[in-house]
């Protein structure tokens, strides 16, 4: 076999190997479950005050790139009373029920971390941030665990989206309820009357992205006011999240409840059933 033939044969082998790798990569990507989608319609929006309005807010000094600068904790710009009025509840801090999108606005249009593929921030992560007026009006997160993509310059709006956290093995997956199409849910209320309200099947929050074996877990529900309850996968399959009522209902086929409703659901934790 001459040198040219050897090189040609080697090239064919390499090409076949690379093609096989590409095929495997594409196949694996297609088999991966899709992560949760983001809601496109916001629930509540707050405008970050300009330099004049900031005089009404508390400031402190923080270290930014080795220099101490004036900073404003961002939780001040999301009014708790306004949020609680929106959800019709004042017994807890309703802001914990929402994910936050940071949006800047200038002559070039709007910018959001969503554009770079980032999810919206949970309230607990968001409140670690500061507005730095002298640093191009950016929101800055000192926590190294929060990517710099959230450090938005000329931050203008804070957009809130109702969400439910799904937790498995300490991994928190945020599902924004507005990302789902609602269906009409016929159900009996506590007064004995029947109503039809928009709702989402609770199985949507335990998608293949969370687990492909949902029957192997129990589901611990938590609300911001520390209400808790535990349900089975069979329960979840007969349950709906009523978006306008802010509660989960567990229904028989005739619309009657076989469990009491669970209001202001904020977290679903999957706990593996021990065999």
Short mmCIF file of C-alpha atoms in Angstrom, two decimals:
data_model
loop_
_atom_site.label_atom_id
_atom_site.label_comp_id
_atom_site.label_asym_id
_atom_site.label_seq_id
_atom_site.Cartn_x
_atom_site.Cartn_y
_atom_site.Cartn_z
CA UNK A 1 0.00 0.00 0.00
CA UNK A 2 1.60 3.31 -1.08
CA UNK A 3 1.79 6.43 1.11
CA UNK A 4 -1.08 8.22 -0.68
CA UNK A 5 -3.42 5.23 -0.24
CA UNK A 6 -2.57 5.00 3.45
CA UNK A 7 -3.35 8.69 3.96
CA UNK A 8 -6.59 8.40 2.03
CA UNK A 9 -7.70 5.39 4.10
CA UNK A 10 -6.81 7.15 7.35
CA UNK A 11 -8.83 10.19 6.29
CA UNK A 12 -11.90 8.04 5.54
CA UNK A 13 -11.66 6.36 8.96
CA UNK A 14 -11.40 9.71 10.75
CA UNK A 15 -14.34 11.11 8.76
CA UNK A 16 -16.51 8.09 9.66
CA UNK A 17 -15.57 8.45 13.34
CA UNK A 18 -16.38 12.15 13.40
CA UNK A 19 -19.69 11.57 11.66
CA UNK A 20 -20.61 8.92 14.21
CA UNK A 21 -19.76 11.31 17.05
CA UNK A 22 -21.88 14.06 15.49
CA UNK A 23 -24.80 11.66 15.06
CA UNK A 24 -24.55 10.61 18.71
CA UNK A 25 -24.42 14.22 19.87
CA UNK A 26 -27.51 15.17 17.88
CA UNK A 27 -29.37 12.10 19.08
CA UNK A 28 -28.55 12.83 22.73
CA UNK A 29 -29.55 16.46 22.38
CA UNK A 30 -32.88 15.47 20.90
CA UNK A 31 -33.49 13.05 23.76
CA UNK A 32 -32.81 15.62 26.50
CA UNK A 33 -36.04 16.89 28.13
CA UNK A 34 -36.74 20.57 27.63
CA UNK A 35 -36.17 22.93 30.58
CA UNK A 36 -39.11 25.07 31.75
CA UNK A 37 -40.14 27.96 29.51
CA UNK A 38 -40.28 31.55 30.71
CA UNK A 39 -43.54 33.44 31.01
CA UNK A 40 -43.96 36.19 28.42
CA UNK A 41 -46.72 38.12 30.20
CA UNK A 42 -45.57 39.75 33.43
CA UNK A 43 -47.61 39.91 36.63
CA UNK A 44 -46.27 43.11 38.20
CA UNK A 45 -43.74 45.72 37.10
CA UNK A 46 -41.80 48.25 39.17
CA UNK A 47 -39.75 51.15 37.83
CA UNK A 48 -36.36 51.76 39.40
CA UNK A 49 -36.22 55.39 40.61
CA UNK A 50 -33.94 57.91 38.93
CA UNK A 51 -31.26 59.89 40.78
CA UNK A 52 -33.85 62.33 42.15
CA UNK A 53 -36.14 59.60 43.44
CA UNK A 54 -33.31 57.73 45.13
CA UNK A 55 -33.26 60.32 47.92
CA UNK A 56 -36.26 58.46 49.38
CA UNK A 57 -34.31 55.20 49.73
CA UNK A 58 -31.60 53.94 52.07
CA UNK A 59 -28.04 53.65 50.80
CA UNK A 60 -24.83 52.03 51.97
CA UNK A 61 -21.25 51.62 50.82
CA UNK A 62 -20.23 48.44 49.00
CA UNK A 63 -16.99 47.29 47.43
CA UNK A 64 -17.18 47.33 43.64
CA UNK A 65 -13.98 46.30 41.83
CA UNK A 66 -11.86 47.48 44.75
CA UNK A 67 -13.63 50.84 45.18
CA UNK A 68 -16.24 51.71 47.79
CA UNK A 69 -19.33 53.14 46.05
CA UNK A 70 -22.81 54.23 47.07
CA UNK A 71 -25.29 51.37 46.68
CA UNK A 72 -29.01 50.79 47.19
CA UNK A 73 -30.33 47.36 48.19
CA UNK A 74 -32.67 46.32 45.36
CA UNK A 75 -35.40 44.87 47.57
CA UNK A 76 -36.41 48.48 48.32
CA UNK A 77 -37.65 48.94 44.75
CA UNK A 78 -40.23 46.13 44.93
CA UNK A 79 -42.97 47.31 47.27
CA UNK A 80 -44.24 44.46 49.45
CA UNK A 81 -47.65 46.04 50.06
CA UNK A 82 -48.25 46.38 46.31
CA UNK A 83 -47.33 42.74 45.73
CA UNK A 84 -49.48 41.53 48.62
CA UNK A 85 -52.42 43.53 47.29
CA UNK A 86 -51.93 41.88 43.90
CA UNK A 87 -52.13 38.38 45.39
CA UNK A 88 -54.81 39.45 47.89
CA UNK A 89 -52.81 38.39 50.93
CA UNK A 90 -51.00 40.27 53.69
CA UNK A 91 -50.06 37.49 56.10
CA UNK A 92 -46.57 37.01 54.61
CA UNK A 93 -44.09 38.59 52.22
CA UNK A 94 -45.75 37.85 48.88
CA UNK A 95 -42.62 38.84 46.95
CA UNK A 96 -41.21 35.37 47.67
CA UNK A 97 -43.77 33.92 45.25
CA UNK A 98 -42.21 35.64 42.25
CA UNK A 99 -39.20 35.42 39.97
CA UNK A 100 -37.63 38.73 38.95
CA UNK A 101 -36.48 39.86 35.52
CA UNK A 102 -34.15 42.88 35.40
CA UNK A 103 -34.70 45.06 32.33
CA UNK A 104 -32.71 48.04 31.08
CA UNK A 105 -34.10 50.57 28.64
CA UNK A 106 -32.18 53.03 26.49
CA UNK A 107 -32.12 54.42 22.94
CA UNK A 108 -31.15 50.98 21.62
CA UNK A 109 -34.24 49.31 23.17
CA UNK A 110 -34.68 46.94 26.09
CA UNK A 111 -32.13 44.48 27.41
CA UNK A 112 -32.66 41.59 29.82
CA UNK A 113 -30.49 38.68 31.00
CA UNK A 114 -33.08 36.53 29.23
CA UNK A 115 -31.51 37.59 25.93
CA UNK A 116 -28.30 35.85 27.00
CA UNK A 117 -30.16 32.68 27.98
CA UNK A 118 -30.42 33.35 31.72
CA UNK A 119 -33.49 32.48 33.77
CA UNK A 120 -35.21 35.04 35.97
CA UNK A 121 -33.90 35.33 39.53
CA UNK A 122 -35.60 33.91 42.58
CA UNK A 123 -36.49 36.48 45.22
CA UNK A 124 -33.83 35.12 47.60
CA UNK A 125 -31.12 35.60 44.97
CA UNK A 126 -32.45 38.94 43.75
CA UNK A 127 -32.36 40.60 47.17
CA UNK A 128 -28.58 40.09 47.39
CA UNK A 129 -28.16 42.75 44.67
CA UNK A 130 -27.49 46.49 44.76
CA UNK A 131 -28.18 49.39 42.44
CA UNK A 132 -24.95 51.36 41.77
CA UNK A 133 -26.00 54.74 40.34
CA UNK A 134 -22.44 55.93 39.72
CA UNK A 135 -21.46 52.72 37.87
CA UNK A 136 -23.61 53.17 34.77
CA UNK A 137 -26.75 52.59 36.83
CA UNK A 138 -26.01 48.89 37.03
CA UNK A 139 -27.48 46.32 39.34
CA UNK A 140 -24.59 44.47 40.92
CA UNK A 141 -24.54 41.09 42.66
CA UNK A 142 -21.51 40.59 44.95
CA UNK A 143 -22.33 36.88 45.31
CA UNK A 144 -19.94 34.94 43.07
CA UNK A 145 -22.61 32.26 42.64
CA UNK A 146 -24.77 34.69 40.65
CA UNK A 147 -23.41 35.07 37.08
CA UNK A 148 -22.24 38.51 35.96
CA UNK A 149 -24.86 38.36 33.20
CA UNK A 150 -27.35 39.60 35.79
CA UNK A 151 -25.31 42.78 36.42
CA UNK A 152 -27.51 44.84 34.09
CA UNK A 153 -26.40 48.38 33.21
CA UNK A 154 -28.93 51.24 33.23
CA UNK A 155 -31.46 49.02 34.97
CA UNK A 156 -34.93 50.50 34.51
CA UNK A 157 -37.64 47.92 35.25
CA UNK A 158 -38.13 45.00 37.61
CA UNK A 159 -40.68 42.54 36.22
CA UNK A 160 -42.23 39.92 38.46
CA UNK A 161 -43.57 36.54 37.34
CA UNK A 162 -45.50 34.13 39.57
CA UNK A 163 -43.46 30.97 39.96
CA UNK A 164 -43.31 27.65 41.77
CA UNK A 165 -39.98 26.11 42.78
CA UNK A 166 -39.59 22.37 42.21
CA UNK A 167 -36.77 20.83 44.24
CA UNK A 168 -35.04 17.50 43.69
CA UNK A 169 -31.75 16.55 45.37
CA UNK A 170 -31.19 20.21 46.38
CA UNK A 171 -31.54 21.34 42.75
CA UNK A 172 -34.13 24.11 42.42
CA UNK A 173 -35.99 24.39 39.12
CA UNK A 174 -38.14 27.48 38.65
CA UNK A 175 -41.45 27.05 36.83
CA UNK A 176 -43.22 30.29 35.92
CA UNK A 177 -46.95 29.63 35.91
CA UNK A 178 -47.57 32.12 33.12
CA UNK A 179 -45.57 29.95 30.72
CA UNK A 180 -48.40 27.39 30.56
CA UNK A 181 -51.65 27.46 28.64
CA UNK A 182 -54.56 27.32 31.07
CA UNK A 183 -57.59 25.06 30.77
CA UNK A 184 -61.09 25.41 32.25
CA UNK A 185 -61.25 23.55 35.57
CA UNK A 186 -64.69 22.70 36.94
CA UNK A 187 -64.52 22.44 40.72
CA UNK A 188 -66.50 22.78 43.91
CA UNK A 189 -65.55 25.62 46.24
CA UNK A 190 -65.71 25.60 50.03
CA UNK A 191 -69.19 27.15 49.95
CA UNK A 192 -70.53 24.10 48.14
CA UNK A 193 -71.07 25.87 44.83
CA UNK A 194 -69.37 24.80 41.61
CA UNK A 195 -67.23 27.15 39.52
CA UNK A 196 -65.11 27.04 36.40
CA UNK A 197 -61.72 28.74 36.73
CA UNK A 198 -58.56 28.80 34.61
CA UNK A 199 -56.04 26.25 35.77
CA UNK A 200 -52.91 24.23 35.03
CA UNK A 201 -52.52 20.50 35.60
CA UNK A 202 -50.01 20.08 38.43
CA UNK A 203 -48.26 17.36 36.46
CA UNK A 204 -46.80 20.18 34.33
CA UNK A 205 -44.55 21.07 37.27
CA UNK A 206 -43.13 17.54 37.44
CA UNK A 207 -42.01 17.29 33.84
CA UNK A 208 -39.44 14.87 32.42
CA UNK A 209 -36.89 17.64 32.97
CA UNK A 210 -37.40 17.13 36.72
CA UNK A 211 -37.69 13.33 36.72
CA UNK A 212 -38.73 10.55 34.37
CA UNK A 213 -39.94 8.46 37.31
CA UNK A 214 -42.42 10.68 39.19
CA UNK A 215 -44.13 7.68 40.82
CA UNK A 216 -40.97 7.07 42.88
CA UNK A 217 -41.46 10.23 44.94
CA UNK A 218 -43.65 11.92 47.50
CA UNK A 219 -44.38 15.61 47.01
CA UNK A 220 -43.91 18.03 49.89
CA UNK A 221 -45.82 21.29 49.37
CA UNK A 222 -44.78 24.51 51.12
CA UNK A 223 -46.23 28.02 51.19
CA UNK A 224 -44.56 31.26 52.35
CA UNK A 225 -46.62 31.22 55.55
CA UNK A 226 -45.11 27.79 56.39
CA UNK A 227 -48.16 25.71 55.53
CA UNK A 228 -47.07 22.21 54.50
CA UNK A 229 -48.67 19.06 53.09
CA UNK A 230 -47.48 15.79 51.54
CA UNK A 231 -49.06 14.21 48.45
CA UNK A 232 -48.52 11.15 46.28
CA UNK A 233 -47.99 11.06 42.51
CA UNK A 234 -51.54 9.72 42.20
CA UNK A 235 -52.77 12.85 44.03
CA UNK A 236 -50.75 15.12 41.75
CA UNK A 237 -52.31 13.52 38.67
CA UNK A 238 -55.76 14.67 39.83
CA UNK A 239 -54.69 18.18 40.87
CA UNK A 240 -54.76 21.60 39.25
CA UNK A 241 -53.24 24.97 40.00
CA UNK A 242 -55.99 27.60 39.74
CA UNK A 243 -54.16 30.69 38.53
CA UNK A 244 -56.73 33.31 39.55
CA UNK A 245 -57.46 31.63 42.88
CA UNK A 246 -53.79 31.07 43.77
CA UNK A 247 -54.43 27.56 45.04
CA UNK A 248 -54.03 23.90 44.18
CA UNK A 249 -57.17 21.75 44.14
CA UNK A 250 -57.39 17.95 44.22
CA UNK A 251 -60.45 16.82 42.35
CA UNK A 252 -62.60 13.80 41.76
CA UNK A 253 -64.02 13.36 38.27
CA UNK A 254 -67.22 15.19 39.29
CA UNK A 255 -65.27 18.27 40.42
CA UNK A 256 -65.56 17.64 44.16
CA UNK A 257 -62.39 17.84 46.24
CA UNK A 258 -60.87 14.76 47.85
CA UNK A 259 -58.35 16.94 49.74
CA UNK A 260 -58.58 20.49 50.99
CA UNK A 261 -57.11 23.04 48.60
CA UNK A 262 -53.54 24.28 49.16
CA UNK A 263 -53.16 28.07 48.86
CA UNK A 264 -50.10 30.08 47.79
CA UNK A 265 -47.98 27.11 46.80
CA UNK A 266 -44.36 28.24 46.56
CA UNK A 267 -42.34 25.02 46.62
CA UNK A 268 -42.74 21.37 45.65
CA UNK A 269 -39.98 19.14 46.99
CA UNK A 270 -39.62 15.60 45.69
CA UNK A 271 -38.67 13.06 48.35
CA UNK A 272 -37.79 9.57 47.17
CA UNK A 273 -39.98 6.81 48.55
CA UNK A 274 -37.90 4.30 50.47
CA UNK A 275 -38.56 0.77 49.26
#
